[in-house]
mmCIF file of C-alpha atoms and ligand atoms in Angstrom:
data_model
loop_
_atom_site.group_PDB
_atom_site.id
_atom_site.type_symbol
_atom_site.label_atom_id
_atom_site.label_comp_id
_atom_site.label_asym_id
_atom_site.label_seq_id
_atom_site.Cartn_x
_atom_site.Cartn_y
_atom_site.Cartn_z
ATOM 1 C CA UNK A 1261 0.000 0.000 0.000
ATOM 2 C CA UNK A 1262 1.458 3.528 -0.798
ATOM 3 C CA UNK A 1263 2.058 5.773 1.884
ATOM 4 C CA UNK A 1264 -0.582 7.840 3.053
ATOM 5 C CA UNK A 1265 -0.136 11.982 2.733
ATOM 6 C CA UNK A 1266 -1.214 14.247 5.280
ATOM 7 C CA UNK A 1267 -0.915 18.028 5.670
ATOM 8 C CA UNK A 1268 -1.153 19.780 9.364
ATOM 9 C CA UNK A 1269 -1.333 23.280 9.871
ATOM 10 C CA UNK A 1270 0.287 25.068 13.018
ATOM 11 C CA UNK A 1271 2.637 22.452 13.957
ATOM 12 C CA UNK A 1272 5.515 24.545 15.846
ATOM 13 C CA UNK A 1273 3.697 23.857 18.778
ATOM 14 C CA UNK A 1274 1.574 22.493 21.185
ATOM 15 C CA UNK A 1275 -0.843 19.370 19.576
ATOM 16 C CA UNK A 1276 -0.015 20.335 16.146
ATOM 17 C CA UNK A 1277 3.753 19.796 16.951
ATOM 18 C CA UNK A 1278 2.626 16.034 18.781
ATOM 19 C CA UNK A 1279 0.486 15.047 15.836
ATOM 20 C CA UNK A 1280 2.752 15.711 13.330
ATOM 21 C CA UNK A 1281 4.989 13.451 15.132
ATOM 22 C CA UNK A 1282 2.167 10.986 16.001
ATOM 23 C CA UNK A 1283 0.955 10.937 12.176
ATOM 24 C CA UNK A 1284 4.396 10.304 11.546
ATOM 25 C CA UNK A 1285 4.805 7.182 14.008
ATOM 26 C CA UNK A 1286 1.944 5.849 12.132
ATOM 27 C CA UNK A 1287 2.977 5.439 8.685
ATOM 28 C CA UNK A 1288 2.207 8.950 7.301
ATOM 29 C CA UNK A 1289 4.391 10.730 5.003
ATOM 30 C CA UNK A 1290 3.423 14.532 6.560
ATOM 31 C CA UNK A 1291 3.624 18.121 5.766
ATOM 32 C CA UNK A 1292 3.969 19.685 8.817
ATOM 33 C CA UNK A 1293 3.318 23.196 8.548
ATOM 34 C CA UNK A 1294 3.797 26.453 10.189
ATOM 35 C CA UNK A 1295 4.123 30.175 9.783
ATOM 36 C CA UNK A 1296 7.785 30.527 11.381
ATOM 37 C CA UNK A 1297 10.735 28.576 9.872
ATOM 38 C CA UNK A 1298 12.457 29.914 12.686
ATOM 39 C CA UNK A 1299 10.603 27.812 15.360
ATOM 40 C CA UNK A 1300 11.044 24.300 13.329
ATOM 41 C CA UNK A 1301 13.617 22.806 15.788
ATOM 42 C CA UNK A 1302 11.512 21.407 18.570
ATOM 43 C CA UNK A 1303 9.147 19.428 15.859
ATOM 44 C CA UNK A 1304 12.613 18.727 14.189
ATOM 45 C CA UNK A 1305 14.053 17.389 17.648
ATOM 46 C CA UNK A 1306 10.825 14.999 18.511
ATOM 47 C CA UNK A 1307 10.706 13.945 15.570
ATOM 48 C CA UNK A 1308 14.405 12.846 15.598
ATOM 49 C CA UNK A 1309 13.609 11.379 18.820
ATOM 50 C CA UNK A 1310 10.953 9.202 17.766
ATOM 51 C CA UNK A 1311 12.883 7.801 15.177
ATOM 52 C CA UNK A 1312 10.737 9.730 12.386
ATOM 53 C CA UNK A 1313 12.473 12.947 11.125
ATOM 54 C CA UNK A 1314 12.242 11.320 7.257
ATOM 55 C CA UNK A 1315 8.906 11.526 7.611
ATOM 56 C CA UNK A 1316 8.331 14.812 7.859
ATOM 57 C CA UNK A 1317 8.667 17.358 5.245
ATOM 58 C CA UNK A 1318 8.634 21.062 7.144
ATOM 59 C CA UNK A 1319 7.165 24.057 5.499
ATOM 60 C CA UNK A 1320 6.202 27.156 5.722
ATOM 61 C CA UNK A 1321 2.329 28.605 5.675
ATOM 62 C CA UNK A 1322 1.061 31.270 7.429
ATOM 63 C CA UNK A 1323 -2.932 29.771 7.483
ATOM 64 C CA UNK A 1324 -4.190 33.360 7.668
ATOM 65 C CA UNK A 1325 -2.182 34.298 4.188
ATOM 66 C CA UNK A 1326 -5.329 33.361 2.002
ATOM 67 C CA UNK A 1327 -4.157 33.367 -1.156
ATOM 68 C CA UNK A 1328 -1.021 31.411 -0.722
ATOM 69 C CA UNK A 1329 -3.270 28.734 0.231
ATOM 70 C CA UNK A 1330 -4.563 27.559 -3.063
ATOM 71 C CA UNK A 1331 -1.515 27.185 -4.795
ATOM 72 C CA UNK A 1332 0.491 25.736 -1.390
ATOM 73 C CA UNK A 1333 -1.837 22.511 -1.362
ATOM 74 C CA UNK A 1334 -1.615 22.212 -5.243
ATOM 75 C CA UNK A 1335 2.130 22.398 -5.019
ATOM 76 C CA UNK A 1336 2.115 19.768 -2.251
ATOM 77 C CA UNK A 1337 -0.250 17.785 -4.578
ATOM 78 C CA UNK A 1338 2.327 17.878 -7.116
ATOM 79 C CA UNK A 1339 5.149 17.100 -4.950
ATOM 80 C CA UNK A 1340 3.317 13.854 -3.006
ATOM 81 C CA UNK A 1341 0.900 12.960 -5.810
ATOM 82 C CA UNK A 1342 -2.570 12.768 -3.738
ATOM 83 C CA UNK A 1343 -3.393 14.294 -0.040
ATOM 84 C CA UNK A 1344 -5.046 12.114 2.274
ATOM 85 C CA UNK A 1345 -5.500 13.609 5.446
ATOM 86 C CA UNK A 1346 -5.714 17.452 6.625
ATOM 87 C CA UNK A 1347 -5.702 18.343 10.189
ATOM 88 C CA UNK A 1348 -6.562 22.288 10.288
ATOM 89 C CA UNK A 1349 -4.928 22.164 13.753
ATOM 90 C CA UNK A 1350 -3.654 26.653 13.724
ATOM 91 C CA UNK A 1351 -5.994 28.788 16.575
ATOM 92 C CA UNK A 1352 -5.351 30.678 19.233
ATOM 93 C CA UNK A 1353 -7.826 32.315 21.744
ATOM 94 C CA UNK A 1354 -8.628 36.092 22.283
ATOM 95 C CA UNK A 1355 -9.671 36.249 25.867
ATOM 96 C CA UNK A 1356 -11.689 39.147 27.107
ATOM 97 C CA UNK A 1357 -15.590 40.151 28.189
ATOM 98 C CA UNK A 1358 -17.323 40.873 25.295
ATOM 99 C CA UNK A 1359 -18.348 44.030 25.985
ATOM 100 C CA UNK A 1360 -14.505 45.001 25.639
ATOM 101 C CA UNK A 1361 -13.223 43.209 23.038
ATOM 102 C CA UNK A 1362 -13.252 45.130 19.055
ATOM 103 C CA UNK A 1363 -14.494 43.801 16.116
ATOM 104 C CA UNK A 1364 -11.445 43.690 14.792
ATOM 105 C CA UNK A 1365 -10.065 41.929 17.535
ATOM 106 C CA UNK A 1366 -13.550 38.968 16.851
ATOM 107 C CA UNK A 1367 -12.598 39.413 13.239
ATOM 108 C CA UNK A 1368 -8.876 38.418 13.652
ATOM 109 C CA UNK A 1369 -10.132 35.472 16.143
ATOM 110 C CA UNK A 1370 -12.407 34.344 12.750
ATOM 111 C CA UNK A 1371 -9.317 34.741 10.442
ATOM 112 C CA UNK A 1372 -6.872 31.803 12.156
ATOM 113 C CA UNK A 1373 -10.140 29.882 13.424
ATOM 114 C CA UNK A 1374 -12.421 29.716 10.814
ATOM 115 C CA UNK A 1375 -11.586 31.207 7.714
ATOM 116 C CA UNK A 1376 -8.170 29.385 7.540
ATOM 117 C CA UNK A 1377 -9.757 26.006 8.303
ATOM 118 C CA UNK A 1378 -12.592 26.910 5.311
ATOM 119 C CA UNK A 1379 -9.751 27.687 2.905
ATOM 120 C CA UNK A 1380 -6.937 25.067 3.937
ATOM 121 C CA UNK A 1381 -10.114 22.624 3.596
ATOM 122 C CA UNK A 1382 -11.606 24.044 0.113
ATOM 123 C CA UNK A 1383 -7.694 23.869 -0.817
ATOM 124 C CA UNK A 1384 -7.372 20.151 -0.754
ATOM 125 C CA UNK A 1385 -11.111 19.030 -1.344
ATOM 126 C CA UNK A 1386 -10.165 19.105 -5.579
ATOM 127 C CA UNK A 1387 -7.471 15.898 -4.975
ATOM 128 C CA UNK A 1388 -9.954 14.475 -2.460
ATOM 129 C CA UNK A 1389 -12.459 14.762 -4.588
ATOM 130 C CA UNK A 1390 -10.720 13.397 -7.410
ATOM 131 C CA UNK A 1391 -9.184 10.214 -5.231
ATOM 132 C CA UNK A 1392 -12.972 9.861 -3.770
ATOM 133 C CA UNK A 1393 -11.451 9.630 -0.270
ATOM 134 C CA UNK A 1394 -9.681 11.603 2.192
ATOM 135 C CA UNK A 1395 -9.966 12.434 6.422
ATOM 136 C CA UNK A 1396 -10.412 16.207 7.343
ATOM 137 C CA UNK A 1397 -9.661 16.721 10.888
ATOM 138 C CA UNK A 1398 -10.925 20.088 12.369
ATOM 139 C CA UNK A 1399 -9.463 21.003 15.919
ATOM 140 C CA UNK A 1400 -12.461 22.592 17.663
ATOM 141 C CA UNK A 1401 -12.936 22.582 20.984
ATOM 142 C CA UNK A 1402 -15.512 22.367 23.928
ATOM 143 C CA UNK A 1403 -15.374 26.005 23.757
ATOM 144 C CA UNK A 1404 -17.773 25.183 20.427
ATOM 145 C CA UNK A 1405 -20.066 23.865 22.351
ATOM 146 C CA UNK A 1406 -21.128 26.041 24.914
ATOM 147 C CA UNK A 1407 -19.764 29.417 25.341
ATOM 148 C CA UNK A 1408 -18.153 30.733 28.881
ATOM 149 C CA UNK A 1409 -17.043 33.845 30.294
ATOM 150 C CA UNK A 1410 -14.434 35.874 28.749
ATOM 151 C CA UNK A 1411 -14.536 33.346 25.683
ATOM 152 C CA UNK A 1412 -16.950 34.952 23.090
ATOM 153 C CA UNK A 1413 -14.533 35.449 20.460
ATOM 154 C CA UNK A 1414 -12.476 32.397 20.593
ATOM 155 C CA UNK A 1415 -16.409 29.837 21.206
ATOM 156 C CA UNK A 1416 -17.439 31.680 18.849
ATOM 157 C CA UNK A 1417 -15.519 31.351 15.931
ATOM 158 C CA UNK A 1418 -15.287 27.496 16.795
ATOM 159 C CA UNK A 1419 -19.524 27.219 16.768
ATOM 160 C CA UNK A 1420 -18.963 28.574 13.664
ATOM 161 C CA UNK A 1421 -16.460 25.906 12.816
ATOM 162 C CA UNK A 1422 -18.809 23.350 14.298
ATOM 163 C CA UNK A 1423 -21.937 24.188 12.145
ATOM 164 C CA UNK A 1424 -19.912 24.923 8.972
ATOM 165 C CA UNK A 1425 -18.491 21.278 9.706
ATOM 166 C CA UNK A 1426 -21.626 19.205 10.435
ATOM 167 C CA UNK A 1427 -22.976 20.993 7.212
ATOM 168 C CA UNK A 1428 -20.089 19.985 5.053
ATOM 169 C CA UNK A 1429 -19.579 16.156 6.493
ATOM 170 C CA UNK A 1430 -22.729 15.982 5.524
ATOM 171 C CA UNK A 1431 -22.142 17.076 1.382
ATOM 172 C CA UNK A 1432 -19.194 15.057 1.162
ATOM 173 C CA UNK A 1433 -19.899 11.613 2.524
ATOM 174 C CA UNK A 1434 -20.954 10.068 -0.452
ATOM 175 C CA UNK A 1435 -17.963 11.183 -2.105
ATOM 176 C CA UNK A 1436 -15.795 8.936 0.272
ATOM 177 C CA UNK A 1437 -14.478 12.385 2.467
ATOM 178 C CA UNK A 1438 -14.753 11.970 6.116
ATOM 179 C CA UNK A 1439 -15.088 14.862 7.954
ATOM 180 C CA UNK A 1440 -14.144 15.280 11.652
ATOM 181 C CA UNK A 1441 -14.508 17.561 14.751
ATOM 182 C CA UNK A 1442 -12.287 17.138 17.638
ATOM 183 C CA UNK A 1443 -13.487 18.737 21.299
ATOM 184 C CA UNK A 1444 -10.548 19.098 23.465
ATOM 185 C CA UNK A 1445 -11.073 20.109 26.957
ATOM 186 C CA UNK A 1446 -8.324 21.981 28.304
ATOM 187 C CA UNK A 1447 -4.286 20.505 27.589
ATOM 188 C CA UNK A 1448 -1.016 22.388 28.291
ATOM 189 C CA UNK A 1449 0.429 24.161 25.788
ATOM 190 C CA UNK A 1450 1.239 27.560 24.289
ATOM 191 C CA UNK A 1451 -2.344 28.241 23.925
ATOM 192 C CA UNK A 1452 -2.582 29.257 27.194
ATOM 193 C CA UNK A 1453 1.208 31.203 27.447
ATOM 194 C CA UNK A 1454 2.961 32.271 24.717
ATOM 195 C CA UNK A 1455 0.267 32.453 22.300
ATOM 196 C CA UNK A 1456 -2.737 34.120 24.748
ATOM 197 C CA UNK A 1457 -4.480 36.918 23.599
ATOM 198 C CA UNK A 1458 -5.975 39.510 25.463
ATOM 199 C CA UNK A 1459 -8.419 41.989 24.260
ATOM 200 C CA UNK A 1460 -6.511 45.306 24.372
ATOM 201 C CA UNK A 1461 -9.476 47.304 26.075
ATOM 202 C CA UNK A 1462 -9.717 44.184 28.539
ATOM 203 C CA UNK A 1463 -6.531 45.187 29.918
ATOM 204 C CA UNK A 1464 -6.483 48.903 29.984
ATOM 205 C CA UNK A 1465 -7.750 50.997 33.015
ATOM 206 C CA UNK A 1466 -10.978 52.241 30.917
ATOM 207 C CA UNK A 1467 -12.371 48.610 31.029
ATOM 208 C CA UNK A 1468 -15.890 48.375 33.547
ATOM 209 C CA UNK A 1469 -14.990 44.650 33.687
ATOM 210 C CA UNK A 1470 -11.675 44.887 34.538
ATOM 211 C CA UNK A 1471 -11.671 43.487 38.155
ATOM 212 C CA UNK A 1472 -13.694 40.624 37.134
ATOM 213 C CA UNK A 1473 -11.673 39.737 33.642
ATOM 214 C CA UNK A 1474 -8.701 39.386 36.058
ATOM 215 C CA UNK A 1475 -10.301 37.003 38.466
ATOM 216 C CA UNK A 1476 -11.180 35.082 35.108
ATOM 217 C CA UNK A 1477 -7.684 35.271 33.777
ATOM 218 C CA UNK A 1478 -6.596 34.053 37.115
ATOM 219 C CA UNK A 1479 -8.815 31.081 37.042
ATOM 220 C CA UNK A 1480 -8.094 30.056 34.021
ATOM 221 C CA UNK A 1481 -4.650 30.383 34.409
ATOM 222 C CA UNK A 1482 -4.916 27.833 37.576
ATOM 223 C CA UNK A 1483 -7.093 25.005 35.857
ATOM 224 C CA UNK A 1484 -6.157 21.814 35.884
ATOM 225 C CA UNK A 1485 -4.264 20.696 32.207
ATOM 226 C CA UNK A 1486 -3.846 17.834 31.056
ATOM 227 C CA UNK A 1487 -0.887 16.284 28.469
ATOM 228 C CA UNK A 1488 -1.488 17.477 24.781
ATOM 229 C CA UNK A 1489 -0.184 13.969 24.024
ATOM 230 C CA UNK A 1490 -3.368 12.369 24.452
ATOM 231 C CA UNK A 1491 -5.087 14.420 21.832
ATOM 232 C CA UNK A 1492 -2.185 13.861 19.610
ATOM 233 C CA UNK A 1493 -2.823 10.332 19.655
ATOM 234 C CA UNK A 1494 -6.684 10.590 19.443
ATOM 235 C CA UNK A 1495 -6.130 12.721 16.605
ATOM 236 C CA UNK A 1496 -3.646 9.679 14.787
ATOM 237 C CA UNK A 1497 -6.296 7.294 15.588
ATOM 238 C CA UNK A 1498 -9.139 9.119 14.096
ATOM 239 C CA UNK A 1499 -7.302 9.555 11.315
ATOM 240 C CA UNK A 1500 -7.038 5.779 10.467
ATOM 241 C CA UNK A 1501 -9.774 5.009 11.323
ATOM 242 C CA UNK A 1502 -11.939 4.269 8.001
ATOM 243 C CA UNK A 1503 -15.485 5.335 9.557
ATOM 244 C CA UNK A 1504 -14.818 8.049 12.123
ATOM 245 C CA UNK A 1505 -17.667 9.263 13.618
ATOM 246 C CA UNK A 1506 -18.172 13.597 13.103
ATOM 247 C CA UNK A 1507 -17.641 14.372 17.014
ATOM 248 C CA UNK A 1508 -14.722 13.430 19.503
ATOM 249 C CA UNK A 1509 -14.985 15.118 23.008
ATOM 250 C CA UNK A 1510 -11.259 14.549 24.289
ATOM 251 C CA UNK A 1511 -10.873 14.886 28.248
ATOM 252 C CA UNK A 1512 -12.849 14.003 31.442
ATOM 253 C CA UNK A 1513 -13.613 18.087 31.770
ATOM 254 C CA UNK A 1514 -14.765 18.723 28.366
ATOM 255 C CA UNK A 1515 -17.145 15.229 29.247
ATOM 256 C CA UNK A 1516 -18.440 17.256 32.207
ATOM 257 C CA UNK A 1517 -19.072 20.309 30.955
ATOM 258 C CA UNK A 1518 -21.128 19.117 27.822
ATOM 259 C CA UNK A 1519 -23.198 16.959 30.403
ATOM 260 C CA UNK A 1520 -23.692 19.730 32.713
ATOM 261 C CA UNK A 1521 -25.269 22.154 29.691
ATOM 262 C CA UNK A 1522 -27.312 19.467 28.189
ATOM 263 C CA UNK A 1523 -28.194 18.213 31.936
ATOM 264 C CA UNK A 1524 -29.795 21.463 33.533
ATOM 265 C CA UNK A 1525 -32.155 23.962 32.808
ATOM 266 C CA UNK A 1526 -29.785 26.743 31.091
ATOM 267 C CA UNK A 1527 -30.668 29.038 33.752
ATOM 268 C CA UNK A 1528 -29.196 26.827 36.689
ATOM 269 C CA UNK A 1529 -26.127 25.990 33.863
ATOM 270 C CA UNK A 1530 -25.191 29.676 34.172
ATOM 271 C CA UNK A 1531 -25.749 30.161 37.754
ATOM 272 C CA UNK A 1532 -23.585 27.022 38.058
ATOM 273 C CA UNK A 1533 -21.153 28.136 36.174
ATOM 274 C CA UNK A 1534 -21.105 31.739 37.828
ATOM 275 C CA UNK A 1535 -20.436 30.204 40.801
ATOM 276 C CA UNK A 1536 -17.934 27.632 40.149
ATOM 277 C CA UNK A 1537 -15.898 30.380 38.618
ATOM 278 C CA UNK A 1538 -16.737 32.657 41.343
ATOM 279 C CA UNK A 1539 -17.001 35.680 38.635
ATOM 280 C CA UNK A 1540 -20.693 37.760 37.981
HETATM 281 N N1 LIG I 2811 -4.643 23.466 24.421
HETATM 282 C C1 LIG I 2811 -5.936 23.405 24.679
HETATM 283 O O1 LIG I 2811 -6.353 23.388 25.852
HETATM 284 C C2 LIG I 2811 -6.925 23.361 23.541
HETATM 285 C C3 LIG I 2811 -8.241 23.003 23.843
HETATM 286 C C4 LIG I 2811 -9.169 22.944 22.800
HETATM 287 C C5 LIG I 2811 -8.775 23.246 21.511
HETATM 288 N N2 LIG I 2811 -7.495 23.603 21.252
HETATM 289 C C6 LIG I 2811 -7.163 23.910 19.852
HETATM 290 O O2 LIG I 2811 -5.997 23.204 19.485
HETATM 291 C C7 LIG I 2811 -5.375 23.861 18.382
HETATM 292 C C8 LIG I 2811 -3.872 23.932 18.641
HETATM 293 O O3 LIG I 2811 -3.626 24.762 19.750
HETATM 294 P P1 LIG I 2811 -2.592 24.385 20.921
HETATM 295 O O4 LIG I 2811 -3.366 24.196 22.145
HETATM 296 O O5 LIG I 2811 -1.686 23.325 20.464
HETATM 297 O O6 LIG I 2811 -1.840 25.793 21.085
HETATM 298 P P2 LIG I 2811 -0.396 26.305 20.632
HETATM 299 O O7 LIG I 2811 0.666 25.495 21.276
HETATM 300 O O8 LIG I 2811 -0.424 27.763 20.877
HETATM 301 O O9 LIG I 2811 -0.367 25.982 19.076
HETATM 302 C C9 LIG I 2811 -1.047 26.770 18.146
HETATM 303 C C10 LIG I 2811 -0.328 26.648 16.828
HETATM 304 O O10 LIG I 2811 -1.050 27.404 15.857
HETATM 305 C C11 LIG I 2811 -0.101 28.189 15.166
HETATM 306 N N3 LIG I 2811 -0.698 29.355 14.535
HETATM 307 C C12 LIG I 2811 -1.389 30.371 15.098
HETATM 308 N N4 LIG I 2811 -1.748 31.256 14.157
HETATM 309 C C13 LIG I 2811 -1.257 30.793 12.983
HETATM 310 C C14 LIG I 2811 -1.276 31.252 11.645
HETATM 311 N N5 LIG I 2811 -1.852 32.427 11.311
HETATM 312 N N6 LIG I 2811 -0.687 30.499 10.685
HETATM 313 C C15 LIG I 2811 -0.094 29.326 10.980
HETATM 314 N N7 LIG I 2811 -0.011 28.854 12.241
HETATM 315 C C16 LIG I 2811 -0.590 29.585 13.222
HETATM 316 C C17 LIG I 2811 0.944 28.551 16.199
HETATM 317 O O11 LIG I 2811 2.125 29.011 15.549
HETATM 318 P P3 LIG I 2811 3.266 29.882 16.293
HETATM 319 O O12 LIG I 2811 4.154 28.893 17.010
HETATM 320 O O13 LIG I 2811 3.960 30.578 15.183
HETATM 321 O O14 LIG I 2811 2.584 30.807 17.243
HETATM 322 C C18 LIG I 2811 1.087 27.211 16.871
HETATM 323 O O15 LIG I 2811 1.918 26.356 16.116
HETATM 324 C C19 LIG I 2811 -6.051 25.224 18.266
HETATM 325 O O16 LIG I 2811 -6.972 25.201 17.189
HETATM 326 C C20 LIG I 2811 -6.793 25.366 19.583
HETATM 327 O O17 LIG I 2811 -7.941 26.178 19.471
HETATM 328 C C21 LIG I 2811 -6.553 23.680 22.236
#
């Protein structure tokens, strides 16, 4: 059997980084990608590590550079021959009340979450199409399922992930394309240092949240993560498998909090949730 091709976008880091080498580990020829050549050497050491540096082919794509897009994945499609798998892993979170954040700010949020993962997947549906198979793996989040405080931007450009997904799984299942939604709960990784975003009103003195979008920051600064690894491997087994189901909720507190929303009334939901993060 040929070797399977996939493409991953945002892979300097975090789950994209552990996929890569995960996809890698299991047979995949990959294109890992990211915006920053610079910031290549930790995928370049783990993959060395795990014995799978050949395996990888690193380049360079800035997701929210739209129309580089088109002609990356065709180049890639030229290089490898077919594309089998795409995980449209790139996001990062704005963080902020609502009221404070810009639309430019919400707009940016949509570029890297939603808009990328529309074009990256529009990119690579022509060879998919053509092969009549293919896995799409979009990296949502719980935070598309139910929204929370100070999370507006960031839930909602992944519900608008989520709907745009469950609309498209459903045009291109009888063309042999599976089409995927992963749910992580919360895992450590730059998402929550390096690459945090805060609304720039959130932070300045003029905010009327300000005392209470610091008690959030705080306590989500203190929650419990868990290893990105084990998404990294869901992700590798999802990909494999030939009949993936559309959702996969990864982590005990992403279980919890989907049970808790569906469970109660939404008015206790959001008095529950007020009070377990002790913010009103
Ligand atoms: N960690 C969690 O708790 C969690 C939970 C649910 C969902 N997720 C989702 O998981 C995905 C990966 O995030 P992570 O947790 O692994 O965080 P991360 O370590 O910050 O990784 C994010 C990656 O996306 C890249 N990226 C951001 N904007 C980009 C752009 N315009 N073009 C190309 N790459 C770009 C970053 O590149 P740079 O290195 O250049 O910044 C980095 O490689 C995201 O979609 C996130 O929403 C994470």
């Amino acid at each position: 059997m040929s070797t399977k091709i996939a493409v991953i976008t945002g892979s300097s880091s975090g789950i994209g980084l552990l996929t890569a080498v995960e996809l890698a580990k299991s047979g995949f020829q990959v294109v890992a990608t990211m915006r920053d050549l610079a910031r290549r050497e930790k995928l370049e050491q783990a993959a060395s590590r795990a014995g799978v540096r050949p395996y990888i082919d690193i380049r360079r794509l800035d997701v929210t550079e739209f129309d580089l897009i088109e002609p990356f994945v065709e180049k890639l499609v030229r290089d490898y021959g077919r594309v089998h798998l795409l995980v449209n892993n790139a996001g990062f979170a704005v963080a902020g009340f609502a009221e404070d954040l810009t639309v430019g700010e919400i707009r940016s949020q949509f570029e890297t979450n939603f808009f990328a993962q529309v074009a990256m997947t529009k990119a690579v549906l022509p060879a998919m199409r053509q092969q009549r198979s293919g896995h799409i793996i979009m990296i949502s989040s719980i935070s598309g399922l139910h929204g929370a405080f100070s999370s507006s931007s960031y839930s909602a450009s992944k519900f608008a992930l989520e709907g745009w997904t469950e609309s498209l799984r459903m045009e291109l299942n009888s063309l042999g394309i599976k089409v995927v939604l992963v749910e992580p709960g919360s895992y450590e990784t730059d998402i929550w240092t390096r690459n945090a975003r805060i609304g720039k009103k959130a932070l300045d003195g003029t905010s009327p949240n300000r005392e209470r979008g610091q008690k959030m920051r705080d306590r989500v600064q203190a929650i419990p993560k868990r290893d990105p690894m084990i998404v990294a491997r869901a992700i590798a087994r999802i990909a494999q498998d030939p009949n993936p189901r559309l959702r996969y909720i990864i982590g005990p507190d992403a279980h919890i909090q989907l049970w808790l929303k569906r469970m109660l009334p939404w008015k206790w939901h959001e008095k529950l949730v007020a009070r377990l993060w002790k913010v009103d």
